[in-house]
Tab-separated table of C-alpha atoms and ligand atoms in Angstrom:
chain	number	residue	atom	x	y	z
A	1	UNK	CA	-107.283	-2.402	-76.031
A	2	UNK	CA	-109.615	-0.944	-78.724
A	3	UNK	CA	-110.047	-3.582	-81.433
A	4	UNK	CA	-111.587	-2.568	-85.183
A	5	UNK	CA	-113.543	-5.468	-86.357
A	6	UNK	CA	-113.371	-5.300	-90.220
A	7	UNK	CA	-117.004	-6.369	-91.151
A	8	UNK	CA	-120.159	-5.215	-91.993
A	9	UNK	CA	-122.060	-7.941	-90.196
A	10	UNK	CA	-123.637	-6.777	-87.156
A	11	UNK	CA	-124.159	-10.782	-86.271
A	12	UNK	CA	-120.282	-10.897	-86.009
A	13	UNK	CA	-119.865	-7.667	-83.988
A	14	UNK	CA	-122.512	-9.301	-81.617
A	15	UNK	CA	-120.655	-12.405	-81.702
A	16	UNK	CA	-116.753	-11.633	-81.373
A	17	UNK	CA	-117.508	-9.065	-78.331
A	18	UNK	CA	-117.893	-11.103	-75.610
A	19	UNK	CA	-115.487	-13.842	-76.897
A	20	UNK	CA	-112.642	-10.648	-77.044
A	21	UNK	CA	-113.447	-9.541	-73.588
A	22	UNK	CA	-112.130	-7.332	-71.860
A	23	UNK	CA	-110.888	-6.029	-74.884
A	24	UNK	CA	-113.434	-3.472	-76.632
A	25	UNK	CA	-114.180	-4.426	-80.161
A	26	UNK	CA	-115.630	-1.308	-82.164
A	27	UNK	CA	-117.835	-1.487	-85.243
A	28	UNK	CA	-115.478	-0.251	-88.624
A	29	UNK	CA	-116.522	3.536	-89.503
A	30	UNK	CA	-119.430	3.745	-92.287
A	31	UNK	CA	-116.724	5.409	-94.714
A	32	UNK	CA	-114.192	2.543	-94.802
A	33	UNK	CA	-114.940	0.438	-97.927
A	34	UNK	CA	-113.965	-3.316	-97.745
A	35	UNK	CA	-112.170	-4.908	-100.608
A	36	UNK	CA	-114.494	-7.568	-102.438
A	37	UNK	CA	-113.584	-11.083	-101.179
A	38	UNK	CA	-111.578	-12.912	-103.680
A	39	UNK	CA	-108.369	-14.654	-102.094
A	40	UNK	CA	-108.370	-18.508	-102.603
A	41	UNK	CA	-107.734	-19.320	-98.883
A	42	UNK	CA	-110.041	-17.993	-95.672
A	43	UNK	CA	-106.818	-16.369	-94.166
A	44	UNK	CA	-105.809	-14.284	-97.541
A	45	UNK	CA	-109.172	-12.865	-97.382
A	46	UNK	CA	-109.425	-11.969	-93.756
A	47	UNK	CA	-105.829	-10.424	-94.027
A	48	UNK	CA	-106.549	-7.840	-96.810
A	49	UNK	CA	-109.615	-7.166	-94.847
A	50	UNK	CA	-107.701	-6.459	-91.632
A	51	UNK	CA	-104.748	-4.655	-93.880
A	52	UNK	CA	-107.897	-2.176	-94.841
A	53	UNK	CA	-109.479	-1.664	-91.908
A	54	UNK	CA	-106.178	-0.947	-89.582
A	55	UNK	CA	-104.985	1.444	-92.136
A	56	UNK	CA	-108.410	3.119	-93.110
A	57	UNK	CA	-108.584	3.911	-89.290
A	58	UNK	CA	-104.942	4.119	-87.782
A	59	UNK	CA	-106.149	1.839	-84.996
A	60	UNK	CA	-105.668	-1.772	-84.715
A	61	UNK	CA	-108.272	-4.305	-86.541
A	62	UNK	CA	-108.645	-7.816	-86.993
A	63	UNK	CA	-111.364	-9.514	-89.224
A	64	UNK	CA	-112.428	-12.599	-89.895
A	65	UNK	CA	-113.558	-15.034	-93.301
A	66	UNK	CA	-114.995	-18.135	-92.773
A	67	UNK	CA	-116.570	-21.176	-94.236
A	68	UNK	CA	-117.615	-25.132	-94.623
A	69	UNK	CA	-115.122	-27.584	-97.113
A	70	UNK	CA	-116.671	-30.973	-97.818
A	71	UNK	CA	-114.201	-33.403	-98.125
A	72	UNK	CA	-116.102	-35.525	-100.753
A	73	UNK	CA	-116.317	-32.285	-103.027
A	74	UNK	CA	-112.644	-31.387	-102.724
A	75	UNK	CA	-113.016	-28.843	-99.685
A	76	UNK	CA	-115.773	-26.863	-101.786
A	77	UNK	CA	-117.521	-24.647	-101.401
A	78	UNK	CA	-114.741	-23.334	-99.162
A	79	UNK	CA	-114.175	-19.731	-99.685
A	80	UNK	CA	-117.346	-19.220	-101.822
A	81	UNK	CA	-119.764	-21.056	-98.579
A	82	UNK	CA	-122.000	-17.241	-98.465
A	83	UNK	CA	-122.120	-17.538	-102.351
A	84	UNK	CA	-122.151	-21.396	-103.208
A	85	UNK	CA	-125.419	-21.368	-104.872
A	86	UNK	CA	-125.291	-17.749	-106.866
A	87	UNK	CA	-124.045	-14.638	-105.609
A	88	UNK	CA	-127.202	-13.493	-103.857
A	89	UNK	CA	-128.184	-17.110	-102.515
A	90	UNK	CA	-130.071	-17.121	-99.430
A	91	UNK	CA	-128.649	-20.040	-95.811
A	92	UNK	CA	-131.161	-22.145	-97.035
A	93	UNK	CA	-130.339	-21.925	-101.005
A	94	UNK	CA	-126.846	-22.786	-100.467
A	95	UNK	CA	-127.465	-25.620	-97.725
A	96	UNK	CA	-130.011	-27.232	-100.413
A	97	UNK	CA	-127.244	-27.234	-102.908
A	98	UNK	CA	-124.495	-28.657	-100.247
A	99	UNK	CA	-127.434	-31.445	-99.505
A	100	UNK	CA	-127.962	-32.181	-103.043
A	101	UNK	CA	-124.062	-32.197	-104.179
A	102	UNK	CA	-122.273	-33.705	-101.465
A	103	UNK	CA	-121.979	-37.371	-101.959
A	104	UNK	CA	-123.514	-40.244	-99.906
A	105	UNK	CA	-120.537	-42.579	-98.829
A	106	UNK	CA	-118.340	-38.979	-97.757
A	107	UNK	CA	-120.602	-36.562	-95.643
A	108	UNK	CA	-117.157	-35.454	-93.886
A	109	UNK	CA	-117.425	-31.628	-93.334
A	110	UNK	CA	-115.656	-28.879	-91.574
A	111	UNK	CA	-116.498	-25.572	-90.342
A	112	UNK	CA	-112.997	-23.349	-90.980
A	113	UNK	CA	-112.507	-19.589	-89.523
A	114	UNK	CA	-109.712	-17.520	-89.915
A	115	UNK	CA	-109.057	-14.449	-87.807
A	116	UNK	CA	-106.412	-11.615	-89.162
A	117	UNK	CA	-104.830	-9.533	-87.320
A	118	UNK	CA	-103.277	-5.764	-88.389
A	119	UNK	CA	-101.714	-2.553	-87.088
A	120	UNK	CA	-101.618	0.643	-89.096
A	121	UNK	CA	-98.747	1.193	-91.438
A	122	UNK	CA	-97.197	-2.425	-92.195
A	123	UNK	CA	-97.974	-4.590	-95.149
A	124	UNK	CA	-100.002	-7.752	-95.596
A	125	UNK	CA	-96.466	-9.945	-94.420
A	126	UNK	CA	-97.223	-8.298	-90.616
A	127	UNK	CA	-101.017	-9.806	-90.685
A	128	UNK	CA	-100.732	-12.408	-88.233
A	129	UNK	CA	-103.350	-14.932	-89.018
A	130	UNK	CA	-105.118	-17.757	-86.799
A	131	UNK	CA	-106.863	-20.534	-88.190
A	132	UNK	CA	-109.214	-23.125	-86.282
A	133	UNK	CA	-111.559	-25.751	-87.797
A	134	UNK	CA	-114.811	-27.700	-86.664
A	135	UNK	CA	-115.307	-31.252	-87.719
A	136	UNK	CA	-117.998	-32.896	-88.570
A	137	UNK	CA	-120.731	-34.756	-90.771
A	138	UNK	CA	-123.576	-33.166	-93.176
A	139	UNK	CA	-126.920	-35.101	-91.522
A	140	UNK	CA	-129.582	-35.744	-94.706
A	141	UNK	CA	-132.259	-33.897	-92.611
A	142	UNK	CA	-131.781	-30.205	-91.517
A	143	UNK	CA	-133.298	-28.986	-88.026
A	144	UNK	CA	-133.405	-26.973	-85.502
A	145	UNK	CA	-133.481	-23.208	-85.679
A	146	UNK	CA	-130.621	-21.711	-84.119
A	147	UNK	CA	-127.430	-20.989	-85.245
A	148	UNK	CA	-127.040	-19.453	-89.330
A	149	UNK	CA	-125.984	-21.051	-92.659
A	150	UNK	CA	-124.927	-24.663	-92.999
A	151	UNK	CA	-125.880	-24.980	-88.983
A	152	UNK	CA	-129.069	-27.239	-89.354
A	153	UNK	CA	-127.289	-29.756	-91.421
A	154	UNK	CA	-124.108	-29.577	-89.611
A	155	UNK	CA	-123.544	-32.640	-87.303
A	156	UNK	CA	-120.696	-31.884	-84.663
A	157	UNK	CA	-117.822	-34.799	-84.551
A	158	UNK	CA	-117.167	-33.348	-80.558
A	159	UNK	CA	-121.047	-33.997	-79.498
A	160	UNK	CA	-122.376	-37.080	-79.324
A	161	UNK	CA	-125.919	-36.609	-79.014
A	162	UNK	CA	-126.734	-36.455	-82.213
A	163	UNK	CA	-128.240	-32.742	-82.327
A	164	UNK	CA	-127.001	-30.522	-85.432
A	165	UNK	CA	-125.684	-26.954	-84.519
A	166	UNK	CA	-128.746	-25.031	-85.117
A	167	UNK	CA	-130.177	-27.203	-82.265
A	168	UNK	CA	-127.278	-26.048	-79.694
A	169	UNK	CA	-127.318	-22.822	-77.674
A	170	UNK	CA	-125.248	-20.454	-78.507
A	171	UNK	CA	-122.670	-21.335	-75.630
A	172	UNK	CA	-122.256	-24.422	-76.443
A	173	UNK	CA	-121.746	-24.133	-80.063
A	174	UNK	CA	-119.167	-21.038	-79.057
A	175	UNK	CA	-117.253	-23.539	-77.092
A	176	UNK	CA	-116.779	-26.776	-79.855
A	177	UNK	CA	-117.051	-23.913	-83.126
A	178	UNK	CA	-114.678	-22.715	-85.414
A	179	UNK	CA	-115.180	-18.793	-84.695
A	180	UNK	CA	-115.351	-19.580	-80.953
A	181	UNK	CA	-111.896	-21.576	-81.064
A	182	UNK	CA	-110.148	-18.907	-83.242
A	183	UNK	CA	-111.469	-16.028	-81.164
A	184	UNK	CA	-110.416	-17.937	-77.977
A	185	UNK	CA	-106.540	-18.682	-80.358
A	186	UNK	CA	-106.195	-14.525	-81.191
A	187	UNK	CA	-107.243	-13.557	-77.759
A	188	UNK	CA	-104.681	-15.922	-76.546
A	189	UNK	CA	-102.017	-14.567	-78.771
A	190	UNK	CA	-103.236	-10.967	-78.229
A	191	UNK	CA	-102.415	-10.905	-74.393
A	192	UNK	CA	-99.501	-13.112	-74.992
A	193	UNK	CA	-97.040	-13.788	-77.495
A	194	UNK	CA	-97.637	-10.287	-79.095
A	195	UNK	CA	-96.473	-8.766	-76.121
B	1	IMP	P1	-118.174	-14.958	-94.308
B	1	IMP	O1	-117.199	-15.388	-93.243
B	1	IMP	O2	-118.933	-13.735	-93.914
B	1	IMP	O3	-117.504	-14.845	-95.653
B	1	IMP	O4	-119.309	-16.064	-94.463
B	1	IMP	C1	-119.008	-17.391	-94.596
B	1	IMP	C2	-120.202	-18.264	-94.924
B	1	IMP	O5	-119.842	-19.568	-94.441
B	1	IMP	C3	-121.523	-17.916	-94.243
B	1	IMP	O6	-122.343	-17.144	-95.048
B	1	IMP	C4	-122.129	-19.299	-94.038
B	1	IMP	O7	-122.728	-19.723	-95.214
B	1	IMP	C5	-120.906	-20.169	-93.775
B	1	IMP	N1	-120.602	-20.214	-92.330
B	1	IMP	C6	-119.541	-19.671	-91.695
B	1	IMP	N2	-119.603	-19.899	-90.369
B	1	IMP	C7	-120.738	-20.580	-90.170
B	1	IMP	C8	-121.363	-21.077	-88.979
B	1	IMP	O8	-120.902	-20.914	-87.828
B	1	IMP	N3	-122.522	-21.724	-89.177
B	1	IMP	C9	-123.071	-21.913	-90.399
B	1	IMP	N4	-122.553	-21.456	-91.527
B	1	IMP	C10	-121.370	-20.792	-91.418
């Protein structure tokens, strides 16, 4: 089926495609406006966004909202991870804040992604929502280049070599992340308990 995806990230179109497969995820028209993020949970913001999008287009859409929670600072930044350090902060602004905040004896951190799910015409209650986590630890020292955001400092609990997620291809950090275990949950529920 034709799937919506309710973003105006191209690095998430590029990303979600091939994890969705065979389905055929298209880009959201330029005229649909997204609703400014501000639920207090990852799922409540990916829902409104999917609400919109399915809606705005009468075809079905799903979106995602995603983020890193620090268990030594209460599960920030959470929902505000693109905007920790100031609402225009650059990846590396907002990791040198993380690195500077989070404290030294609890560098426990997890990657979270929700993805929503919506057909035209119901309300938010018909949204049905995924959510998967990563786990891991914040390393002192970023590196490596691959990956986005808190990737460099981000030390995977389900790898044991010691390299952070910016040092990973991109297959194998699909297979232990967040997104790629939440893509691979709503694809599952997509072909079969929807049916
Ligand atoms: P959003 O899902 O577009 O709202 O963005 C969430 C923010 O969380 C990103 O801007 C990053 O700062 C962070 N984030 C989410 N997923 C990842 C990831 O896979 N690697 C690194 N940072 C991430």
């Amino acid at each position: 089926m034709e799937l919506v995806l309710a973003t105006r990230n191209p690095h998430k179109l590029r990303e979600f495609a091939p994890l969705l497969a065979p389905h055929t995820v298209i880009p959201l028209p330029d005229e649909v406006e997204l609703p400014p993020e501000t639920g207090d949970t990852f799922a409540e913001n990916a829902s409104v966004k999917a609400r919109v999008a399915a809606d705005a287009t009468g075809k079905p859409a799903f979106a995602d909202d995603s983020g890193i929670a620090a268990a030594g600072l209460g599960g920030r930044p959470g929902v505000r991870s693109a905007r920790y350090a100031g609402e225009n902060a650059t990846d590396e602004e907002n990791l040198a804040k993380l690195l500077r905040e989070v404290p030294d004896d609890d560098r426990r951190v997890a990657y979270i992604c929700a993805v929503a799910y919506a057909e035209p015409g119901g309300t938010l209650a018909d949204v049905h929502v995924v959510e998967e986590r990563c786990e891991g630890t914040l390393a002192r020292d970023p590196r490596g280049d691959g990956g986005f955001g808190y990737d460099p400092a981000f030390l995977p609990a389900d790898r044991d070599d010691d390299r952070t997620m910016a040092e990973l291809t991109p297959e194998e950090k699909d297979a232990i992340s967040h997104r790629g275990r939440a893509a691979r949950a709503f694809l599952g529920w997509l072909d079969g308990e929807r049916r």
